[in-house]
Amino acid sequence: MSRVRLIETTVLVLVALLLAGATVNDVARQTHVNQRLIEDLRTWRAYTHHDYHNLSIEQTLFGERSQREVVCGNTSPGAPKARVQICLAIWGPVVDGKRVVHGGWYLPADTEEDLRRHRYGCFGPTSSGICPTATEAAAEHRSTFSGTGA
Amino acid sequence: MARPAPAPASEGARTERWRLALAGACGFVLLAATIEIVLDAAQRHSPLVPRSPQIAGWIASLGGERLGYRVFLIAILAASVAYGVLLWLLRAHTHNASLSRWAIGLVVLLNLIVFAGPILISTDVFSYLAYARMGVVHSIDPYTHGPVAIVGDPVFYYVGHDWLRVATAYGPVYTLISYPLGALGLVGGLWGMKLYALLASTVTLALTWNVARRRGHDRVFPLLAVGANPLYVIYGLGGAHNDLIMLALMMAAVAFTLSDRDAAAGAAVVVGALVKATVAVLLPFMILARRRSAALYGALAALGLCALTGYLAFGIHGIDVVSALNRDSAFVSTDSFPNELAHLFGKPGVFPVDHDLLKAALVLIVLHLLWRTYRGYDWVAASGWALLAISVTSTWLLAWYILWPLPLAVVTRDRRLLAATLFVQGLFIVHQTSPLFAPVS
């Protein structure tokens, strides 16, 4: 049985090395992502001139690996998401600690999730297809206020 | 004239004194780190502390700052290093009464400090309470509805967003024992859940001590290895997770086999699996190693009784553990090793085919362990390896899942299992540390 034990131990050591490599790689990857998010937050604050800290970041809207983020935050002081929010689509290289804002939109107060039907006032080159069309917005408005929505 | 060499006995006594002093310092660091986390967590408004009714107000008045990632991670890292050094110092220590008292005192203090504090890290306990209140207060089946069915209930506000529409994945035994707490209101129920976790932890530690002694091991080392483990204390007990109840029943099963009560052992595994299904993996190893039918009959009797009770209480959904397992096995958490491996190989995450490959790998590992058990390998160690393999291959890994093999690892002679379990726990903690290098705020 000692030969079996030797094989098992060898396999365990190899698996341990693989898992350790994967963990260190993931910490480095996440640190890199965090660094980018710090720059995104700095960009939002510089663009809006609000030094708010309760901002939310969405990383998947433009694709998981796109490195394009959406940062949302209040337009006036208040609890997180309790005021009208401005969302900025941010990507590109870092210049002077900031990245480029490619557009954005607004969300009504007390909106928990950044869903397409909630967006309005889209601006910038990214706005195409991001906000609901006028017809969709009118339908959403009707369903909200008539109480007959699905 | 040369000085005479010191007597080896006095040299040994001095080394021993240093060793115990260093162990005392490690115990102090463990306590200080735990107190820091609990004090700061009691201030609330932290991303590491779930929204919760105020249950630790008197602790908040003692001082502290809002718990941030930096303080939390430094405290966890300090506690982990102290824990590792403590185990290394006591690895070959022979039993003595004063050391036993010190170890018990340390573990009791760590458990009580966390028990007195707020819920840490996870919202799971609010899901447990929501399912209980669904059944007791609102007469809604928690096996067919998620907490979203009780939007007006005070507990709804505290349930994790991802779980609002998810029916319970826990077994009928757990759901039934949680029902009395549903009637106690939000704060009463929350304290009830914390008390369940504390009692389960106490039973797990007492049985670990008992099993270690009866298997011829030192008792202090296993007690500290489980009861002072930072993941066990902060994540497991701090979150009042029902995994602790599963662990208590798992250790009860091991203790029963040592008394040759195989039927009770088989029954304990089944009852544990009807709290949380994972522990069922012990049963084939136990039956194969013991080579007695009593364990199988005990398991079947317990299964029949519990299934009947579950069916009468919840209908067919209450005993359909398999579909709940299948549903949960499709989830992916950022801390899971398959997800980390996917990133290592340049993939964005885990794909459906990976789930199949992982299941196949797990089956192979379990088959190998069964063969080893059949050839005389310790079934307790084999069960521990199987639990470790489940947590490592799972795409949905949470800190309290890597506690599963720990009580088994400390009562087996194969020290590779303990080393592997602690290594995996260490990697989990390392994986949390990226906010230390680039804090996002």
Coordinates of C-alpha atoms in Angstrom, one line a residue:
Chain A
M1 CA 0.0 0.0 0.0
S2 CA 3.0 2.3 0.4
R3 CA 3.2 2.7 -3.4
V4 CA -0.4 3.8 -3.5
R5 CA 0.3 6.3 -0.8
L6 CA 3.3 7.6 -2.7
I7 CA 1.2 8.1 -5.8
E8 CA -1.6 9.7 -3.8
T9 CA 0.8 12.1 -2.2
T10 CA 2.4 13.0 -5.5
V11 CA -1.0 13.7 -7.0
L12 CA -2.0 15.8 -3.9
V13 CA 1.2 17.9 -4.2
L14 CA 0.5 18.5 -7.9
V15 CA -3.1 19.5 -7.2
A16 CA -1.9 21.7 -4.3
L17 CA 0.5 23.5 -6.7
L18 CA -2.2 23.9 -9.3
L19 CA -4.6 25.4 -6.7
A20 CA -2.0 27.6 -5.2
G21 CA -1.1 28.9 -8.7
A22 CA -4.7 29.5 -9.5
T23 CA -5.3 31.4 -6.3
V24 CA -2.3 33.6 -6.6
N25 CA -3.2 34.3 -10.3
D26 CA -6.8 35.2 -9.2
V27 CA -5.6 37.5 -6.4
A28 CA -3.4 39.3 -9.0
R29 CA -6.2 39.5 -11.5
Q30 CA -8.7 40.8 -8.9
T31 CA -6.1 43.4 -7.7
H32 CA -5.8 44.6 -11.3
V33 CA -9.5 44.8 -11.6
N34 CA -9.8 46.7 -8.3
Q35 CA -7.2 49.1 -9.5
R36 CA -9.3 49.8 -12.6
L37 CA -12.4 50.2 -10.5
I38 CA -10.6 52.8 -8.3
E39 CA -9.9 54.8 -11.5
D40 CA -13.5 54.4 -12.6
L41 CA -14.7 55.8 -9.3
R42 CA -12.2 58.7 -9.5
T43 CA -13.5 59.4 -13.1
W44 CA -17.2 59.5 -11.9
R45 CA -16.3 61.9 -9.1
A46 CA -14.3 64.2 -11.4
Y47 CA -17.1 64.1 -14.1
T48 CA -20.0 64.8 -11.7
H49 CA -18.0 67.0 -9.3
H50 CA -19.5 65.0 -6.4
D51 CA -17.2 63.4 -3.9
Y52 CA -19.6 60.6 -3.1
H53 CA -18.4 57.2 -1.9
N54 CA -21.5 55.1 -2.1
L55 CA -21.3 54.4 -5.8
S56 CA -22.3 51.1 -7.5
I57 CA -20.3 49.5 -10.3
E58 CA -21.6 47.3 -13.0
Q59 CA -19.0 45.2 -14.9
T60 CA -21.1 43.0 -17.1
L61 CA -23.3 45.3 -19.1
F62 CA -20.8 45.6 -22.0
G63 CA -19.5 42.1 -21.6
E64 CA -17.7 40.2 -18.8
R65 CA -14.2 40.8 -20.2
S66 CA -14.8 44.1 -22.0
Q67 CA -13.1 46.1 -19.2
R68 CA -16.0 48.6 -19.7
E69 CA -17.8 49.6 -16.6
V70 CA -20.9 51.5 -15.6
V71 CA -20.6 53.6 -12.4
C72 CA -23.9 54.9 -10.9
G73 CA -24.3 57.3 -8.0
N74 CA -26.7 59.9 -6.6
T75 CA -27.0 63.3 -8.2
S76 CA -27.6 65.0 -4.9
P77 CA -26.8 64.1 -1.2
G78 CA -28.8 61.2 0.3
A79 CA -28.8 57.5 1.1
P80 CA -27.5 55.2 -1.6
K81 CA -29.9 55.1 -4.6
A82 CA -32.4 57.3 -2.7
R83 CA -32.0 60.2 -5.2
V84 CA -32.0 60.4 -9.0
Q85 CA -28.8 58.6 -10.1
I86 CA -26.4 59.3 -12.9
C87 CA -24.7 56.4 -14.5
L88 CA -21.6 56.8 -16.6
A89 CA -20.2 54.3 -19.1
I90 CA -16.4 54.3 -18.6
W91 CA -13.6 52.6 -20.5
G92 CA -10.3 53.2 -22.2
P93 CA -6.8 53.9 -21.1
V94 CA -5.9 55.7 -17.9
V95 CA -4.8 59.3 -18.3
D96 CA -4.0 61.3 -15.2
G97 CA -5.6 58.7 -13.0
K98 CA -8.9 58.8 -14.9
R99 CA -10.5 56.9 -17.8
V100 CA -12.8 58.3 -20.5
V101 CA -16.6 58.7 -20.1
H102 CA -18.3 57.5 -23.3
G103 CA -21.8 58.4 -22.3
G104 CA -24.4 57.7 -19.7
W105 CA -28.0 57.9 -18.5
Y106 CA -30.1 58.7 -15.4
L107 CA -32.1 56.4 -13.1
P108 CA -35.1 57.5 -11.0
A109 CA -34.8 57.8 -7.3
D110 CA -35.2 54.5 -5.3
T111 CA -34.3 52.3 -8.3
E112 CA -32.4 49.3 -7.0
E113 CA -31.4 47.8 -10.3
D114 CA -30.1 49.5 -13.5
L115 CA -32.6 47.9 -15.9
R116 CA -33.1 49.2 -19.4
R117 CA -36.7 50.1 -18.8
H118 CA -35.7 52.5 -15.9
R119 CA -33.2 54.5 -17.8
Y120 CA -33.8 58.0 -19.3
G121 CA -31.9 61.0 -20.5
C122 CA -29.2 58.9 -22.3
F123 CA -26.3 60.9 -23.6
G124 CA -23.1 60.3 -25.4
P125 CA -22.1 57.8 -28.1
T126 CA -23.0 54.8 -26.0
S127 CA -26.6 55.8 -25.6
S128 CA -27.8 54.1 -28.7
G129 CA -29.8 51.0 -27.6
I130 CA -29.1 51.6 -24.0
C131 CA -32.2 53.6 -23.1
P132 CA -35.7 52.5 -23.9
T133 CA -37.2 54.1 -27.1
A134 CA -39.9 56.7 -26.7
T135 CA -42.6 54.0 -27.4
E136 CA -41.2 51.6 -24.8
A137 CA -40.9 54.4 -22.3
A138 CA -44.5 55.4 -22.9
A139 CA -45.6 51.8 -22.5
E140 CA -43.7 51.5 -19.3
H141 CA -45.2 54.7 -18.0
R142 CA -48.7 53.5 -18.9
S143 CA -48.2 50.1 -17.1
T144 CA -46.7 51.8 -14.0
F145 CA -49.6 54.3 -13.6
S146 CA -52.6 52.2 -14.8
G147 CA -51.7 49.2 -12.6
T148 CA -52.5 46.9 -15.4
G149 CA -48.9 46.0 -16.3
A150 CA -47.8 42.4 -16.4
Chain B
M1 CA 37.8 26.1 33.2
A2 CA 34.9 25.1 31.0
R3 CA 31.3 25.6 32.3
P4 CA 29.5 22.4 32.7
A5 CA 26.8 21.8 30.0
P6 CA 23.3 22.4 31.3
A7 CA 21.4 19.3 32.2
P8 CA 19.2 18.2 29.3
A9 CA 16.2 18.0 31.5
S10 CA 16.4 21.7 32.5
E11 CA 17.0 22.6 28.8
G12 CA 13.9 20.7 27.9
A13 CA 11.9 22.4 30.7
R14 CA 13.0 25.8 29.4
T15 CA 12.0 25.0 25.8
E16 CA 8.7 23.7 27.1
R17 CA 8.1 27.0 29.0
W18 CA 8.9 29.0 25.9
R19 CA 6.6 26.8 23.8
L20 CA 3.7 27.3 26.2
A21 CA 4.4 31.1 26.5
L22 CA 4.3 31.4 22.7
A23 CA 1.1 29.3 22.6
G24 CA -0.4 31.7 25.2
A25 CA 0.6 34.6 22.9
C26 CA -1.1 32.9 20.0
G27 CA -4.2 32.5 22.0
F28 CA -4.1 36.2 22.9
V29 CA -3.8 37.1 19.2
L30 CA -6.8 34.9 18.3
L31 CA -8.9 36.5 21.0
A32 CA -7.8 40.1 20.1
A33 CA -8.5 39.5 16.4
T34 CA -12.0 38.0 17.2
I35 CA -12.8 40.9 19.6
E36 CA -11.7 43.5 17.0
I37 CA -14.0 41.9 14.3
V38 CA -17.0 41.6 16.7
L39 CA -16.6 45.1 18.1
D40 CA -16.3 46.8 14.7
A41 CA -19.0 44.6 13.2
A42 CA -21.4 45.7 16.0
Q43 CA -21.1 49.3 14.6
R44 CA -23.0 48.0 11.5
H45 CA -23.1 49.7 8.1
S46 CA -20.3 47.5 6.8
P47 CA -20.1 45.5 3.6
L48 CA -19.0 42.6 5.8
V49 CA -22.0 42.7 8.1
P50 CA -25.4 41.9 6.6
R51 CA -28.3 44.2 7.2
S52 CA -29.7 43.0 10.5
P53 CA -32.0 44.1 13.3
Q54 CA -29.9 45.5 16.2
I55 CA -29.0 42.5 18.3
A56 CA -25.6 43.6 19.6
G57 CA -26.3 47.2 20.7
W58 CA -24.5 46.9 24.0
I59 CA -21.4 45.8 22.2
A60 CA -21.7 48.7 19.8
S61 CA -21.6 51.0 22.9
L62 CA -18.2 49.6 23.9
G63 CA -16.6 51.4 21.0
G64 CA -15.0 50.4 17.7
E65 CA -15.2 51.6 14.1
R66 CA -17.3 50.5 11.1
L67 CA -15.7 47.1 10.0
G68 CA -13.8 47.7 6.8
Y69 CA -12.1 45.1 4.5
R70 CA -8.7 46.2 5.6
V71 CA -9.2 45.7 9.4
F72 CA -11.2 42.5 8.8
L73 CA -8.5 41.0 6.5
I74 CA -5.7 42.0 8.8
A75 CA -7.5 40.5 11.7
I76 CA -8.3 37.3 9.8
L77 CA -4.7 37.0 8.6
A78 CA -3.3 37.6 12.1
A79 CA -5.7 35.0 13.6
S80 CA -4.8 32.5 10.9
V81 CA -1.1 32.9 11.5
A82 CA -1.6 32.6 15.3
Y83 CA -3.7 29.6 14.7
G84 CA -1.1 27.9 12.5
V85 CA 1.7 28.6 15.0
L86 CA -0.5 27.4 17.8
L87 CA -1.1 24.1 16.1
W88 CA 2.6 23.7 15.2
L89 CA 3.6 24.3 18.8
L90 CA 1.1 21.8 20.2
R91 CA 1.4 19.2 17.4
A92 CA 3.2 16.7 19.5
H93 CA 2.1 17.8 22.9
T94 CA 1.3 15.2 25.4
H95 CA -1.9 15.7 27.4
N96 CA -1.7 17.6 30.7
A97 CA -4.5 19.0 32.8
S98 CA -3.6 22.7 32.9
L99 CA -3.1 22.8 29.1
S100 CA -6.5 21.2 28.6
R101 CA -8.1 23.8 30.8
W102 CA -6.4 26.6 28.9
A103 CA -7.4 25.2 25.6
I104 CA -11.0 24.7 26.7
G105 CA -11.1 28.2 28.1
L106 CA -9.7 29.7 24.9
V107 CA -12.3 27.9 22.7
V108 CA -15.2 28.7 25.0
L109 CA -14.2 32.4 25.0
L110 CA -13.9 32.5 21.2
N111 CA -17.3 30.9 20.8
L112 CA -19.0 33.2 23.3
I113 CA -17.5 36.4 21.9
V114 CA -18.8 35.6 18.5
F115 CA -22.2 34.4 19.9
A116 CA -22.7 37.7 21.7
G117 CA -21.9 39.7 18.5
P118 CA -23.9 40.5 15.4
I119 CA -24.3 38.2 12.4
L120 CA -21.1 38.2 10.3
I121 CA -20.4 38.0 6.6
S122 CA -23.5 36.1 5.4
T123 CA -27.3 36.6 5.1
D124 CA -28.0 32.9 5.2
V125 CA -29.4 33.0 8.7
F126 CA -32.1 35.3 7.5
S127 CA -33.0 32.8 4.8
Y128 CA -33.3 30.1 7.4
L129 CA -35.6 32.3 9.5
A130 CA -37.6 33.4 6.4
Y131 CA -38.3 29.7 5.5
A132 CA -39.3 29.0 9.2
R133 CA -41.6 32.0 9.2
M134 CA -43.1 31.1 5.9
G135 CA -44.2 27.7 7.3
V136 CA -45.2 28.8 10.9
V137 CA -46.5 32.3 10.5
H138 CA -47.8 32.4 6.9
S139 CA -48.6 28.7 6.2
I140 CA -46.5 28.8 3.0
D141 CA -44.5 25.8 1.9
P142 CA -40.8 26.8 1.9
Y143 CA -40.0 23.9 -0.5
T144 CA -42.1 25.4 -3.2
H145 CA -41.7 29.2 -2.6
G146 CA -38.9 31.6 -2.0
P147 CA -39.0 34.3 0.7
V148 CA -40.5 36.6 -1.9
A149 CA -43.8 35.0 -1.0
I150 CA -43.7 36.8 2.4
V151 CA -42.8 40.4 1.2
G152 CA -44.7 41.9 4.1
D153 CA -42.8 39.9 6.8
P154 CA -40.1 41.8 8.7
V155 CA -37.5 39.2 7.9
F156 CA -37.9 39.7 4.1
Y157 CA -36.0 42.9 4.2
Y158 CA -32.9 41.1 5.5
V159 CA -32.8 38.1 3.2
G160 CA -30.0 38.1 0.6
H161 CA -31.1 39.5 -2.8
D162 CA -29.9 36.4 -4.7
W163 CA -32.1 34.1 -2.5
L164 CA -35.4 36.0 -2.6
R165 CA -36.9 33.7 -5.2
V166 CA -35.2 30.5 -4.1
A167 CA -37.0 27.7 -2.2
T168 CA -35.1 26.1 0.6
A169 CA -32.4 23.6 -0.2
Y170 CA -32.2 22.2 3.3
G171 CA -33.5 18.9 4.5
P172 CA -36.8 18.4 6.2
V173 CA -35.2 17.7 9.6
Y174 CA -33.6 21.1 9.6
T175 CA -36.7 22.8 8.4
L176 CA -38.7 21.2 11.2
I177 CA -36.3 22.1 13.9
S178 CA -36.1 25.7 12.7
Y179 CA -39.9 26.0 12.8
P180 CA -40.2 26.8 16.5
L181 CA -37.8 29.7 16.0
G182 CA -40.1 31.1 13.3
A183 CA -42.7 31.8 16.0
L184 CA -40.4 33.9 18.1
G185 CA -40.4 37.0 16.0
L186 CA -37.4 38.4 14.1
V187 CA -35.1 39.2 17.0
G188 CA -36.1 36.2 19.0
G189 CA -35.7 33.9 16.0
L190 CA -32.3 35.3 15.2
W191 CA -31.1 34.7 18.8
G192 CA -32.6 31.2 18.5
M193 CA -30.6 30.6 15.3
K194 CA -27.4 31.8 17.1
L195 CA -28.2 29.6 20.0
Y196 CA -28.6 26.6 17.7
A197 CA -25.3 27.3 16.1
L198 CA -23.6 27.7 19.5
L199 CA -25.1 24.4 20.8
A200 CA -24.1 22.6 17.6
S201 CA -20.6 24.0 17.9
T202 CA -20.4 22.8 21.5
V203 CA -21.6 19.3 20.6
T204 CA -19.2 19.2 17.7
L205 CA -16.2 20.2 19.8
A206 CA -17.2 17.9 22.7
L207 CA -17.5 14.9 20.3
T208 CA -14.3 15.8 18.6
W209 CA -12.6 15.7 22.0
N210 CA -14.3 12.5 22.9
V211 CA -13.6 10.7 19.6
A212 CA -9.9 11.9 19.6
R213 CA -9.4 10.4 23.1
R214 CA -11.1 7.1 22.1
R215 CA -9.0 6.8 18.9
G216 CA -5.8 7.3 20.9
H217 CA -5.0 10.9 20.0
D218 CA -4.1 13.9 22.1
R219 CA -7.3 15.8 22.9
V220 CA -6.0 19.4 23.1
F221 CA -4.7 19.5 19.5
P222 CA -8.0 18.4 17.9
L223 CA -10.0 20.7 20.1
L224 CA -7.9 23.8 19.2
A225 CA -7.7 22.7 15.5
V226 CA -11.4 22.9 15.2
G227 CA -12.6 25.3 17.9
A228 CA -10.0 28.0 17.4
N229 CA -10.1 27.8 13.6
P230 CA -10.7 31.3 12.3
L231 CA -13.0 30.1 9.5
Y232 CA -15.0 28.0 12.0
V233 CA -15.3 30.8 14.6
I234 CA -15.8 33.9 12.4
Y235 CA -17.5 32.5 9.3
G236 CA -19.2 29.4 10.6
L237 CA -20.3 30.4 14.1
G238 CA -20.4 34.1 13.2
G239 CA -22.9 33.5 10.5
A240 CA -24.9 31.0 12.6
H241 CA -24.7 28.5 9.8
N242 CA -26.6 25.3 9.9
D243 CA -23.5 23.5 8.7
L244 CA -22.6 23.3 12.4
I245 CA -25.6 21.2 13.1
M246 CA -24.6 18.9 10.3
L247 CA -21.1 18.6 11.7
A248 CA -22.5 17.8 15.2
L249 CA -24.5 14.9 13.7
M250 CA -21.5 13.8 11.6
M251 CA -19.3 13.6 14.7
A252 CA -22.1 11.8 16.6
A253 CA -22.1 9.1 13.9
V254 CA -18.3 8.7 14.3
A255 CA -18.7 8.5 18.1
F256 CA -21.5 5.9 17.8
T257 CA -19.2 3.6 15.7
L258 CA -16.6 3.7 18.4
S259 CA -19.2 2.3 20.8
D260 CA -20.2 -0.3 18.3
R261 CA -23.6 1.3 17.9
D262 CA -23.6 1.0 14.1
A263 CA -27.4 1.4 13.7
A264 CA -27.3 4.7 15.6
A265 CA -24.3 5.8 13.6
G266 CA -26.1 5.1 10.3
A267 CA -29.2 6.9 11.6
A268 CA -27.1 9.9 12.7
V269 CA -25.6 10.2 9.2
V270 CA -29.1 10.1 7.6
V271 CA -30.5 12.7 10.1
G272 CA -27.4 14.9 9.3
A273 CA -28.0 14.5 5.6
L274 CA -31.6 15.6 6.1
V275 CA -30.2 18.8 7.7
K276 CA -27.7 19.3 4.9
A277 CA -27.3 16.6 2.3
T278 CA -23.5 16.7 2.0
V279 CA -22.8 14.5 5.0
A280 CA -24.5 11.6 3.3
V281 CA -21.2 10.8 1.7
L282 CA -20.0 9.3 5.0
L283 CA -22.5 6.4 4.8
P284 CA -20.9 4.2 2.1
F285 CA -17.5 4.5 3.8
M286 CA -19.0 3.6 7.1
I287 CA -20.9 0.6 5.8
L288 CA -17.9 -0.6 3.8
A289 CA -15.4 -0.3 6.6
R290 CA -17.6 -1.7 9.4
R291 CA -18.8 -4.6 7.3
R292 CA -21.9 -4.8 9.4
S293 CA -25.5 -4.5 8.1
A294 CA -26.6 -2.7 11.3
A295 CA -25.4 0.7 9.9
L296 CA -27.4 0.2 6.7
Y297 CA -30.5 -0.9 8.7
G298 CA -30.1 2.1 11.0
A299 CA -29.8 4.4 8.0
L300 CA -32.8 2.9 6.3
A301 CA -34.9 3.1 9.4
A302 CA -34.0 6.7 10.0
L303 CA -34.5 7.5 6.3
G304 CA -38.0 5.9 6.3
L305 CA -39.0 7.7 9.5
C306 CA -37.7 11.1 8.4
A307 CA -39.0 10.8 4.9
L308 CA -42.4 9.9 6.2
T309 CA -42.3 12.9 8.6
G310 CA -41.0 15.1 5.8
Y311 CA -43.7 13.9 3.4
L312 CA -46.5 14.5 6.0
A313 CA -45.1 18.0 6.8
F314 CA -44.2 19.2 3.3
G315 CA -45.4 16.8 0.7
I316 CA -43.1 15.3 -2.0
H317 CA -41.0 18.5 -2.3
G318 CA -39.9 18.2 1.3
I319 CA -38.1 14.9 0.6
D320 CA -36.8 15.7 -2.9
V321 CA -33.3 16.5 -1.7
V322 CA -31.8 15.6 -5.1
S323 CA -33.4 18.4 -7.2
A324 CA -32.3 21.0 -4.6
L325 CA -28.7 19.6 -4.8
N326 CA -28.8 19.7 -8.6
R327 CA -30.1 23.3 -8.6
D328 CA -27.4 24.5 -6.2
S329 CA -24.6 22.7 -8.0
A330 CA -25.1 24.9 -11.0
F331 CA -24.3 28.1 -9.0
V332 CA -20.8 29.6 -9.3
S333 CA -19.1 31.6 -6.6
T334 CA -16.1 33.8 -7.1
D335 CA -14.1 32.0 -4.4
S336 CA -14.6 28.5 -5.9
F337 CA -11.5 26.7 -7.1
P338 CA -13.0 25.8 -10.5
N339 CA -13.7 29.5 -11.1
E340 CA -10.1 30.3 -10.2
L341 CA -8.8 27.5 -12.5
A342 CA -10.9 28.8 -15.3
H343 CA -9.3 32.3 -14.9
L344 CA -5.9 30.7 -14.8
F345 CA -6.5 29.0 -18.1
G346 CA -7.8 32.2 -19.7
K347 CA -11.5 31.5 -19.5
P348 CA -14.0 34.1 -18.2
G349 CA -15.6 31.5 -15.9
V350 CA -17.0 28.0 -15.5
F351 CA -18.9 26.5 -18.4
P352 CA -21.6 23.8 -18.3
V353 CA -19.1 21.2 -19.6
D354 CA -16.8 22.0 -16.6
H355 CA -19.6 21.1 -14.3
D356 CA -19.7 17.6 -15.9
L357 CA -15.9 17.3 -15.8
L358 CA -15.9 18.2 -12.1
K359 CA -18.7 15.7 -11.3
A360 CA -16.7 13.0 -13.1
A361 CA -13.5 13.9 -11.2
L362 CA -15.5 13.7 -7.9
V363 CA -16.9 10.3 -8.8
L364 CA -13.4 9.0 -9.6
I365 CA -12.0 10.3 -6.3
V366 CA -14.9 8.8 -4.3
L367 CA -14.4 5.4 -6.1
H368 CA -10.7 5.4 -5.3
L369 CA -11.5 6.2 -1.6
L370 CA -14.1 3.4 -1.5
W371 CA -11.5 1.0 -2.9
R372 CA -9.0 2.2 -0.3
T373 CA -11.5 1.8 2.5
Y374 CA -12.3 -1.7 1.3
R375 CA -8.6 -2.5 1.5
G376 CA -8.4 -1.3 5.1
Y377 CA -7.9 2.5 5.0
D378 CA -9.5 4.4 7.8
W379 CA -13.1 5.2 6.8
V380 CA -13.2 8.4 8.8
A381 CA -10.2 9.7 6.9
A382 CA -11.7 8.5 3.6
S383 CA -14.9 10.4 4.5
G384 CA -12.9 13.5 5.3
W385 CA -11.1 13.3 1.9
A386 CA -14.5 12.9 0.2
L387 CA -15.9 16.0 1.9
L388 CA -12.7 17.9 1.0
A389 CA -13.0 16.8 -2.6
I390 CA -16.7 17.9 -2.7
S391 CA -15.7 21.4 -1.5
V392 CA -12.7 21.7 -3.8
T393 CA -14.6 20.6 -6.9
S394 CA -17.8 22.6 -6.1
T395 CA -18.4 25.6 -8.2
W396 CA -20.3 27.1 -5.3
L397 CA -17.7 27.3 -2.5
L398 CA -18.3 29.3 0.7
A399 CA -16.0 29.6 3.7
W400 CA -18.1 27.3 5.9
Y401 CA -18.0 24.5 3.3
I402 CA -14.3 24.0 3.8
L403 CA -15.0 23.3 7.5
W404 CA -16.8 20.0 6.7
P405 CA -13.7 17.8 6.7
L406 CA -12.0 19.5 9.6
P407 CA -13.4 17.6 12.6
L408 CA -12.7 14.3 10.8
A409 CA -9.2 15.4 9.8
V410 CA -8.2 16.0 13.4
V411 CA -9.2 12.5 14.6
T412 CA -7.4 10.5 11.9
R413 CA -3.9 9.2 11.8
D414 CA -3.4 10.2 8.2
R415 CA -2.0 13.7 8.8
R416 CA -2.1 14.5 5.0
L417 CA -5.9 15.1 5.4
L418 CA -5.4 17.8 8.1
A419 CA -2.6 19.4 6.1
A420 CA -4.7 19.4 2.9
T421 CA -7.7 20.8 4.7
L422 CA -5.7 23.6 6.3
F423 CA -3.9 24.3 3.0
V424 CA -7.3 24.7 1.2
Q425 CA -8.5 26.9 4.0
G426 CA -5.3 29.0 3.7
L427 CA -5.8 29.4 0.0
F428 CA -9.4 30.5 0.6
I429 CA -8.2 33.2 3.0
V430 CA -5.4 34.3 0.6
H431 CA -8.0 34.6 -2.1
Q432 CA -9.9 37.2 0.0
T433 CA -6.9 39.5 0.3
S434 CA -7.1 41.5 -3.0
P435 CA -8.8 44.5 -1.3
L436 CA -5.6 44.8 0.8
F437 CA -3.6 45.5 -2.3
A438 CA -6.1 47.7 -4.1
P439 CA -8.9 48.9 -1.7
V440 CA -11.9 50.1 -3.8
S441 CA -13.7 52.9 -2.0

